[in-house]
Tab-separated table of C-alpha atoms and ligand atoms in Angstrom:
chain	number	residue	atom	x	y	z
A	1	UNK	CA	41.088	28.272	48.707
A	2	UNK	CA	40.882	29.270	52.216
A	3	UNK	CA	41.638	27.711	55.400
A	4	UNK	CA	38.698	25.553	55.860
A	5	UNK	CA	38.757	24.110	52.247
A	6	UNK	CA	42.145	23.369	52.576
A	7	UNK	CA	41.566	21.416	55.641
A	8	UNK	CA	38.750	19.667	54.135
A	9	UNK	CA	41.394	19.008	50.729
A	10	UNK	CA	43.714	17.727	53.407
A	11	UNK	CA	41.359	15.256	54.874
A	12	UNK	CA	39.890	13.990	51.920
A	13	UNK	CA	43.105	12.709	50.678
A	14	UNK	CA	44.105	10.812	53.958
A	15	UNK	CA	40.655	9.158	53.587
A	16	UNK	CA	41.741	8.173	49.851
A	17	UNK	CA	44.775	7.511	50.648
A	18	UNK	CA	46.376	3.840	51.518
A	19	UNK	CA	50.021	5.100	51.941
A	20	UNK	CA	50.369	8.238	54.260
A	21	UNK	CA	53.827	9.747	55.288
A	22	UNK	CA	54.671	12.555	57.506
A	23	UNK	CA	57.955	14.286	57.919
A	24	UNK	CA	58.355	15.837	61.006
A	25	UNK	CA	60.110	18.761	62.227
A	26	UNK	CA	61.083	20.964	65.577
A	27	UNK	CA	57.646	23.525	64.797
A	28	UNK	CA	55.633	19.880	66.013
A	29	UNK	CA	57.031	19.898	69.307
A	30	UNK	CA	57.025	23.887	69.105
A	31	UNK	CA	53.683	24.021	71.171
A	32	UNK	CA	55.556	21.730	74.177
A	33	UNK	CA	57.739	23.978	74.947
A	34	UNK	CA	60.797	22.690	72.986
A	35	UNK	CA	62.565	25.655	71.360
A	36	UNK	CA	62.833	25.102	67.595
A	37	UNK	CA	66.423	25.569	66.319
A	38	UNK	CA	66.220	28.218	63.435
A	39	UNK	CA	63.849	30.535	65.761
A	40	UNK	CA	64.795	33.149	67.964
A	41	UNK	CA	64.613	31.025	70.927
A	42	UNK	CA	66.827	28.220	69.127
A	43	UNK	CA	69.987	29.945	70.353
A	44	UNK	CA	71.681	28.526	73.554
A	45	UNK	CA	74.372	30.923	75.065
A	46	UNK	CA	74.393	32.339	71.535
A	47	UNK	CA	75.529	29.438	69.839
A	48	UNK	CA	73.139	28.274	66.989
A	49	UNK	CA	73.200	24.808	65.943
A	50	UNK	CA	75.190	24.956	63.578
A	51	UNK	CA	78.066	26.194	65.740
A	52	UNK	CA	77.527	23.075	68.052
A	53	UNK	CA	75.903	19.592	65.928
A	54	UNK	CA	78.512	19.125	64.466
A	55	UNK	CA	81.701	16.406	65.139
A	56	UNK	CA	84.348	19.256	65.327
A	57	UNK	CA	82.525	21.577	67.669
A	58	UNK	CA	82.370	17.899	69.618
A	59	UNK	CA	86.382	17.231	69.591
A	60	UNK	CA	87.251	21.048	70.162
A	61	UNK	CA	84.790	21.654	73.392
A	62	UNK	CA	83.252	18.293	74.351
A	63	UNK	CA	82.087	20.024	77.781
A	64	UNK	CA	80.539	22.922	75.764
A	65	UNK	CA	78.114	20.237	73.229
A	66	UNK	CA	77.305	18.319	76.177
A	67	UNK	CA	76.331	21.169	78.287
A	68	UNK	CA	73.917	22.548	75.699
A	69	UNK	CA	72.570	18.218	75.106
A	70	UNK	CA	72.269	18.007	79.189
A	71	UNK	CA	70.327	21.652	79.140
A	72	UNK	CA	68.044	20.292	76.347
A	73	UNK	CA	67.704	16.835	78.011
A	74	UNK	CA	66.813	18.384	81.141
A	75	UNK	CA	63.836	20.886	79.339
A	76	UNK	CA	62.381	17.872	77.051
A	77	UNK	CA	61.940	15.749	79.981
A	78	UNK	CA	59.720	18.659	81.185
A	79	UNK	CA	57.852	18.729	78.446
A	80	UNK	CA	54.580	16.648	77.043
A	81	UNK	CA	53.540	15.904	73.869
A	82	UNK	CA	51.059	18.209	72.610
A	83	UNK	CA	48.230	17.924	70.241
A	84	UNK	CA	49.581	17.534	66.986
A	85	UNK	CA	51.994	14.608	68.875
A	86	UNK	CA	48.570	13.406	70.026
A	87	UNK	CA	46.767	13.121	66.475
A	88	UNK	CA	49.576	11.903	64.270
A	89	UNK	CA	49.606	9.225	67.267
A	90	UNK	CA	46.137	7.945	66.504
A	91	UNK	CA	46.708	8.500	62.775
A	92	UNK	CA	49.718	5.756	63.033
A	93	UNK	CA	46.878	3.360	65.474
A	94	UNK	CA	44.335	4.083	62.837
A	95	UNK	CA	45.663	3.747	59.162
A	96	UNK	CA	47.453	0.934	58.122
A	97	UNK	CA	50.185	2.346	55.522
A	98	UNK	CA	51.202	5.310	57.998
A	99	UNK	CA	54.648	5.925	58.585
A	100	UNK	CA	56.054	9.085	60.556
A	101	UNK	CA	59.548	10.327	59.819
A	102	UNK	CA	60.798	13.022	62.228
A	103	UNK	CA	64.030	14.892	62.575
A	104	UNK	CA	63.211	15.423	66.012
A	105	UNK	CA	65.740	13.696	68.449
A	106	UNK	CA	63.475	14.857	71.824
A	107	UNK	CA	61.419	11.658	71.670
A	108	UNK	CA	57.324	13.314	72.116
A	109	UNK	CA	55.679	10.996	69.068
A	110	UNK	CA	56.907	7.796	70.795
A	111	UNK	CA	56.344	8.926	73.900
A	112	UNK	CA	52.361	9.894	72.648
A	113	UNK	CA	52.533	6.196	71.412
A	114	UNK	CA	53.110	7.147	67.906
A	115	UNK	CA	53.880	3.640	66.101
A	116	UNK	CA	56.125	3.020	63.063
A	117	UNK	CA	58.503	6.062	63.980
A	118	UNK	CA	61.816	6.519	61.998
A	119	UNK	CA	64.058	8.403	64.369
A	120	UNK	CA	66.161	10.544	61.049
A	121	UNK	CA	68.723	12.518	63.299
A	122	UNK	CA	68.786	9.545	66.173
A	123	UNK	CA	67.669	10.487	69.888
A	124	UNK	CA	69.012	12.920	72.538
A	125	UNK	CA	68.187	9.358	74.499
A	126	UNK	CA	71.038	7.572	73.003
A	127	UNK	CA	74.627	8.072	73.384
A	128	UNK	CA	77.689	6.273	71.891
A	129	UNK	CA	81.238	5.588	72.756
A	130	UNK	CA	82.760	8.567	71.167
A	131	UNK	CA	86.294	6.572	70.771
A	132	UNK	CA	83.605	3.162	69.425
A	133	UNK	CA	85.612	1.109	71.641
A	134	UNK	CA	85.129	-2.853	70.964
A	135	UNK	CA	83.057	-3.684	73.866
A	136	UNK	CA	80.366	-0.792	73.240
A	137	UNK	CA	77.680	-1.301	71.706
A	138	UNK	CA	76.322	1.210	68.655
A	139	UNK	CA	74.780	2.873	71.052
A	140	UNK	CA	72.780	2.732	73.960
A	141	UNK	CA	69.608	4.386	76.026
A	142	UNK	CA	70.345	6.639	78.869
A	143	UNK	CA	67.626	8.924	79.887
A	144	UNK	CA	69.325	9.866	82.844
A	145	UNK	CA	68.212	13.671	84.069
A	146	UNK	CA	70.285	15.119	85.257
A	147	UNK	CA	73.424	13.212	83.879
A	148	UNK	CA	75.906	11.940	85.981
A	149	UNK	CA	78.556	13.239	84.744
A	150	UNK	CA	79.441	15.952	81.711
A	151	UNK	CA	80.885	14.464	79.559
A	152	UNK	CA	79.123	11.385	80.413
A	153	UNK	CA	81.613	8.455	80.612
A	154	UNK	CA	81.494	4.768	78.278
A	155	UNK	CA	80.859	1.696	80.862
A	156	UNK	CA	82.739	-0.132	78.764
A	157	UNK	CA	86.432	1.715	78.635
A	158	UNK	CA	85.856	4.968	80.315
A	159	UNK	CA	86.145	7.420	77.632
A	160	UNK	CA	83.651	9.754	76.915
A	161	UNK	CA	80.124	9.091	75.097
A	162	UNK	CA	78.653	10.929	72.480
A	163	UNK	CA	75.319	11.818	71.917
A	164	UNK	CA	73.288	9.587	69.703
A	165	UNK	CA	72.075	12.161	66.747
A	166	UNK	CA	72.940	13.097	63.736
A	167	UNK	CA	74.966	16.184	63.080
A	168	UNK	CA	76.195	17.938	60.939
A	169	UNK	CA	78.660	16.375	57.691
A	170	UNK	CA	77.484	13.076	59.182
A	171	UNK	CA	75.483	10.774	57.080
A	172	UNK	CA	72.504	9.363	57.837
A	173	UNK	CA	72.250	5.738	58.908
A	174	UNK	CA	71.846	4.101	55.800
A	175	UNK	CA	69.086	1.683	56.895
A	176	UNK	CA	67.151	4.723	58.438
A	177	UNK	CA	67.894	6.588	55.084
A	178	UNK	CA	66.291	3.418	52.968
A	179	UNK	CA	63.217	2.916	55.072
A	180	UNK	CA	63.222	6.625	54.348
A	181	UNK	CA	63.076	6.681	50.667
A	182	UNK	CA	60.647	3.616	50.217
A	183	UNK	CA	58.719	5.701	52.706
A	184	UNK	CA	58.505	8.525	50.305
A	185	UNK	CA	56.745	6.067	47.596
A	186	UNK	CA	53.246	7.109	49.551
A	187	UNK	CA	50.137	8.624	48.495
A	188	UNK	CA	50.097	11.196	50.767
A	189	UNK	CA	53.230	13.174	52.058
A	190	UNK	CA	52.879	15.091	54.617
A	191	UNK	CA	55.576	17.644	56.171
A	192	UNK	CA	54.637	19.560	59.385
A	193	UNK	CA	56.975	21.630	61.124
A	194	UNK	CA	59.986	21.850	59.533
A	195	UNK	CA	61.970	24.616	58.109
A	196	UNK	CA	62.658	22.086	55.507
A	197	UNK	CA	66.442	23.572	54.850
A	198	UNK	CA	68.453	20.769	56.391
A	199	UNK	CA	69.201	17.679	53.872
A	200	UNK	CA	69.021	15.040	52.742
A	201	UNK	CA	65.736	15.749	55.136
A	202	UNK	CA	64.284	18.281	53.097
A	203	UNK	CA	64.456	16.542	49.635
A	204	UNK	CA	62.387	13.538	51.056
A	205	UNK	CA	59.054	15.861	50.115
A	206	UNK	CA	60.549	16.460	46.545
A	207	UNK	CA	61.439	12.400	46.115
A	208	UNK	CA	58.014	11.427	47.321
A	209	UNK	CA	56.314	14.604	44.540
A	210	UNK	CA	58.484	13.154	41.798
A	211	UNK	CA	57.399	9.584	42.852
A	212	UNK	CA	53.671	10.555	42.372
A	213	UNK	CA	52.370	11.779	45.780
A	214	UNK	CA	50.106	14.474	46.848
A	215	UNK	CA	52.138	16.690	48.803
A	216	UNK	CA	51.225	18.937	52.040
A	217	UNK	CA	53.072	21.267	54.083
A	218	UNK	CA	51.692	22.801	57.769
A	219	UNK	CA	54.123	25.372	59.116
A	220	UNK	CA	52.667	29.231	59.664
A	221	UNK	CA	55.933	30.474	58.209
A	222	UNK	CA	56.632	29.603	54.398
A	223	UNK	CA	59.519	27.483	53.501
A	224	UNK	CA	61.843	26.907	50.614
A	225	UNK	CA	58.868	24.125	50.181
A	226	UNK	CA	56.211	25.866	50.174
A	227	UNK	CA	56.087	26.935	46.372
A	228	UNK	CA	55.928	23.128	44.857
A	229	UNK	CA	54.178	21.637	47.649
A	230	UNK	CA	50.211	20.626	46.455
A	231	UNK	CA	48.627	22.076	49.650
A	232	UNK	CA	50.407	24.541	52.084
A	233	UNK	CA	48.368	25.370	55.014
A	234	UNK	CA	49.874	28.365	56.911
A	235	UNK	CA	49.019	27.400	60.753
A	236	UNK	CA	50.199	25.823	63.411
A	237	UNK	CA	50.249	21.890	64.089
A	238	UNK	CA	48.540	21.947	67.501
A	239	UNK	CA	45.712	23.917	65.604
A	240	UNK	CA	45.611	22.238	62.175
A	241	UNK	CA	45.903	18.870	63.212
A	242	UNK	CA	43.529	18.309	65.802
A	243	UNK	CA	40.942	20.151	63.304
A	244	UNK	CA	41.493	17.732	60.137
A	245	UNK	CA	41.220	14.805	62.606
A	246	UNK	CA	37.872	16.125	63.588
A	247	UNK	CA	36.646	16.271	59.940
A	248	UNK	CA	37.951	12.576	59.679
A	249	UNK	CA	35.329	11.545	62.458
A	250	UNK	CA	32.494	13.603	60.965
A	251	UNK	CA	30.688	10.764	58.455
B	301	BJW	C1	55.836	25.396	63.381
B	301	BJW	C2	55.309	25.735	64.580
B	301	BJW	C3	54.085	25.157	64.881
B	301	BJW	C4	57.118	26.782	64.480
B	301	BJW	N1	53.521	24.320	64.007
B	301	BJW	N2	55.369	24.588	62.493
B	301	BJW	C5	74.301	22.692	50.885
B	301	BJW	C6	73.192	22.176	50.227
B	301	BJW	C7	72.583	21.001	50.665
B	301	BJW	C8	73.070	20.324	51.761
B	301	BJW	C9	74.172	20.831	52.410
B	301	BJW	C10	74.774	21.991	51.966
B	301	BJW	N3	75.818	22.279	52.795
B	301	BJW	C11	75.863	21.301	53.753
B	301	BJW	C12	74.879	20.422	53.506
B	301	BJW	C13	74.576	19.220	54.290
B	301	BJW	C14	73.870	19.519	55.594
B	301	BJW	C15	72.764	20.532	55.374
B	301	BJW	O1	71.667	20.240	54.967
B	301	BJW	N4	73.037	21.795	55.699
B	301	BJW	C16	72.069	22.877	55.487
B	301	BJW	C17	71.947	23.718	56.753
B	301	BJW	C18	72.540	23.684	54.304
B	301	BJW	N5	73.314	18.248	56.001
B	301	BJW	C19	74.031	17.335	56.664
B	301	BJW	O2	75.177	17.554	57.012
B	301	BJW	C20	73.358	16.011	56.934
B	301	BJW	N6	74.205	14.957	56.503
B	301	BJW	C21	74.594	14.836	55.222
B	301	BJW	O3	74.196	15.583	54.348
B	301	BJW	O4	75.437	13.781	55.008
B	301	BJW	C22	76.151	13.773	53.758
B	301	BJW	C23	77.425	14.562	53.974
B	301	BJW	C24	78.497	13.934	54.552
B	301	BJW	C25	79.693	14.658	54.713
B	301	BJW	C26	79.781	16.006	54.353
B	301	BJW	C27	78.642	16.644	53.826
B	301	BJW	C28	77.461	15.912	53.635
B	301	BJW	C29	73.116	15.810	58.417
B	301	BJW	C30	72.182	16.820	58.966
B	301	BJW	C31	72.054	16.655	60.485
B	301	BJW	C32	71.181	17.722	61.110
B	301	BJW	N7	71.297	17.624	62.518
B	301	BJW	C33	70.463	18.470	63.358
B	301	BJW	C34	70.884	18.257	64.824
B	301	BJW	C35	70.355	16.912	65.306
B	301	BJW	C36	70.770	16.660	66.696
B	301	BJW	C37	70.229	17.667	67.665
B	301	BJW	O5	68.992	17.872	67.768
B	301	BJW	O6	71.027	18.288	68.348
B	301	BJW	O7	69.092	18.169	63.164
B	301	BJW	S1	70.556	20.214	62.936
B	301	BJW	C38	68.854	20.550	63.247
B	301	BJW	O8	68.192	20.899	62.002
B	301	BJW	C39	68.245	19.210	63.698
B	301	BJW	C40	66.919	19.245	63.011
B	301	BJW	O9	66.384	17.935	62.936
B	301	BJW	C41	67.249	19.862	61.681
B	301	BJW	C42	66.066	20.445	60.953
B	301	BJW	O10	65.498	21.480	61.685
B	301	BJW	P1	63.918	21.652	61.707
B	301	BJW	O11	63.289	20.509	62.403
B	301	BJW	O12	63.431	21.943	60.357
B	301	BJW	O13	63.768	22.906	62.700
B	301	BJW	P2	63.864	24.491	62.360
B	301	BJW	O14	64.074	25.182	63.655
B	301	BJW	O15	64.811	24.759	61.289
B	301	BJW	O16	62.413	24.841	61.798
B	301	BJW	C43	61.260	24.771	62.590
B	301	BJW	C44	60.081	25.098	61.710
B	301	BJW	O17	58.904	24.924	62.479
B	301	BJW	C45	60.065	26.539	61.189
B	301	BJW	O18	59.861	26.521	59.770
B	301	BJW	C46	58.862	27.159	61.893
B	301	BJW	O19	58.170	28.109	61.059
B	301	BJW	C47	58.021	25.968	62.142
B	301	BJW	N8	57.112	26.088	63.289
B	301	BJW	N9	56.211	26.635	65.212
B	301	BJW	C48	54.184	24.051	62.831
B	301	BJW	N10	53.490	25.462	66.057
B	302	ZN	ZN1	83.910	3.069	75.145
């Protein structure tokens, strides 16, 4: 199959389709300027992500995580969604049954109006008492750029926050994890820019295959997915996306 038949494959199944899903991953918000984490650029004064999302990183250097959050706080709010943020927007305005999943934390698909968003690793736009003293709440918004203080401090007992995502050896908020899963009973599963390595993430694409969906992956780099996906296509978001929603306007 080449390119254009698989784009054409792609969107004759979102026009059969009456459940779509898309996973989402740091390639979609590649094109903005947002460095992906597993790429060359993901590195931050040589730590990779690993070394830093993660609780103990948090308790050992709380300065050091929330220097490299404020730096990446700072560069999102720079940034604007691009055109793969922009289609899979319309896509959740268009078709009912369309949910988007992302891993992302930086906030671009709700902030190019994306409905029905399930935020998997939380939001670099949240932050939580790190000590979850009584009078806090779960957490809370702050979008504040720069941020007053690093650490920022809890209004509520003057302790430090944390920020509100996910790392690593934390699980995933349960309800988030459930809307997940009965997200992955779709028609059409879609995974776009995601090295598709970090679980329980990743295995959403095999739960929705084994549940009975048609499976697609759009990343130019192949992943451990890429073999039992139905469709890969091996290009960019930005490109593929805005292409496929073309062919969905054609009659
Ligand atoms: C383009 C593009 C373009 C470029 N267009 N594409 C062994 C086996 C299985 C699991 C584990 C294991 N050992 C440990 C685990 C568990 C662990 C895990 O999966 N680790 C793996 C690394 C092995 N998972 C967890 O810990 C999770 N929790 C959990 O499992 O709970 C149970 C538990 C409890 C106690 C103990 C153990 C388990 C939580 C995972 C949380 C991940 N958090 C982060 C940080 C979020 C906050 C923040 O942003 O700071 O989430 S890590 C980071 O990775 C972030 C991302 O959401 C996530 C995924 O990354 P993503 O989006 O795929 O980005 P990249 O950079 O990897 O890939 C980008 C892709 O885009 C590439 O493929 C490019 O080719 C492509 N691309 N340009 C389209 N233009
Ligand atoms: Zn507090």
């Amino acid at each position: 199959m080449n390119s254009g038949e698989r784009l054409s494959e792609l969107a004759e199944r979102i026009r059969s389709s009456s459940r779509i899903t898309v996973l989402t991953g740091a390639g979609v918000s590649a094109a903005s300027g947002v460095p992906t984490f597993r790429g060359r650029e993901g590195l931050w004064n040589n730590f990779s992500a690993e070394q830093l999302a993660t609780a103990e990183a948090f308790r050992r250097d709380p300065k050091l995580v929330w220097e490299w959050y404020s730096w990446r706080r700072e560069l999102i709010s720079r940034c604007q969604p691009n055109a793969a943020h922009l289609v899979l927007a319309a896509w959740s305005r268009r078709f009912t049954g369309f949910t988007l999943i992302t891993q992302n934390v930086d906030g671009l698909h709700e902030r190019a109006g994306t409905q029905y968003v399930i935020r998997f690793h939380g939001s670099i736009w949240e932050v939580s008492c790190w000590n979850r003293c009584a009078s806090s709440p779960p957490r809370w918004w702050d979008d504040s750029v720069p941020l007053p203080s690093i650490p920022p401090l809890c209004p509520h007992c003057g302790g430090i926050t944390r920020p509100g995502v996910v790392w690593f050896g934390e699980n995933i908020d349960p309800s988030i994890a459930d809307r997940s899963l009965k997200a992955a009973r779709c028609d059409l599963f879609l995974t776009v820019g995601t090295s598709a390595l970090v679980y329980p993430a990743a295995g959403l694409t095999f739960d929705a295959k084994t549940q009975g969906a048609f499976t697609v992956e759009i990343n130019p780099e192949a992943t451990p997915a890429s073999g039992s996906v139905d469709l890969a296509i091996q290009e960019p978001a930005e490109a593929v996306l805005p292409k496929v929603d073309a062919l969905l306007r054609e009659k």
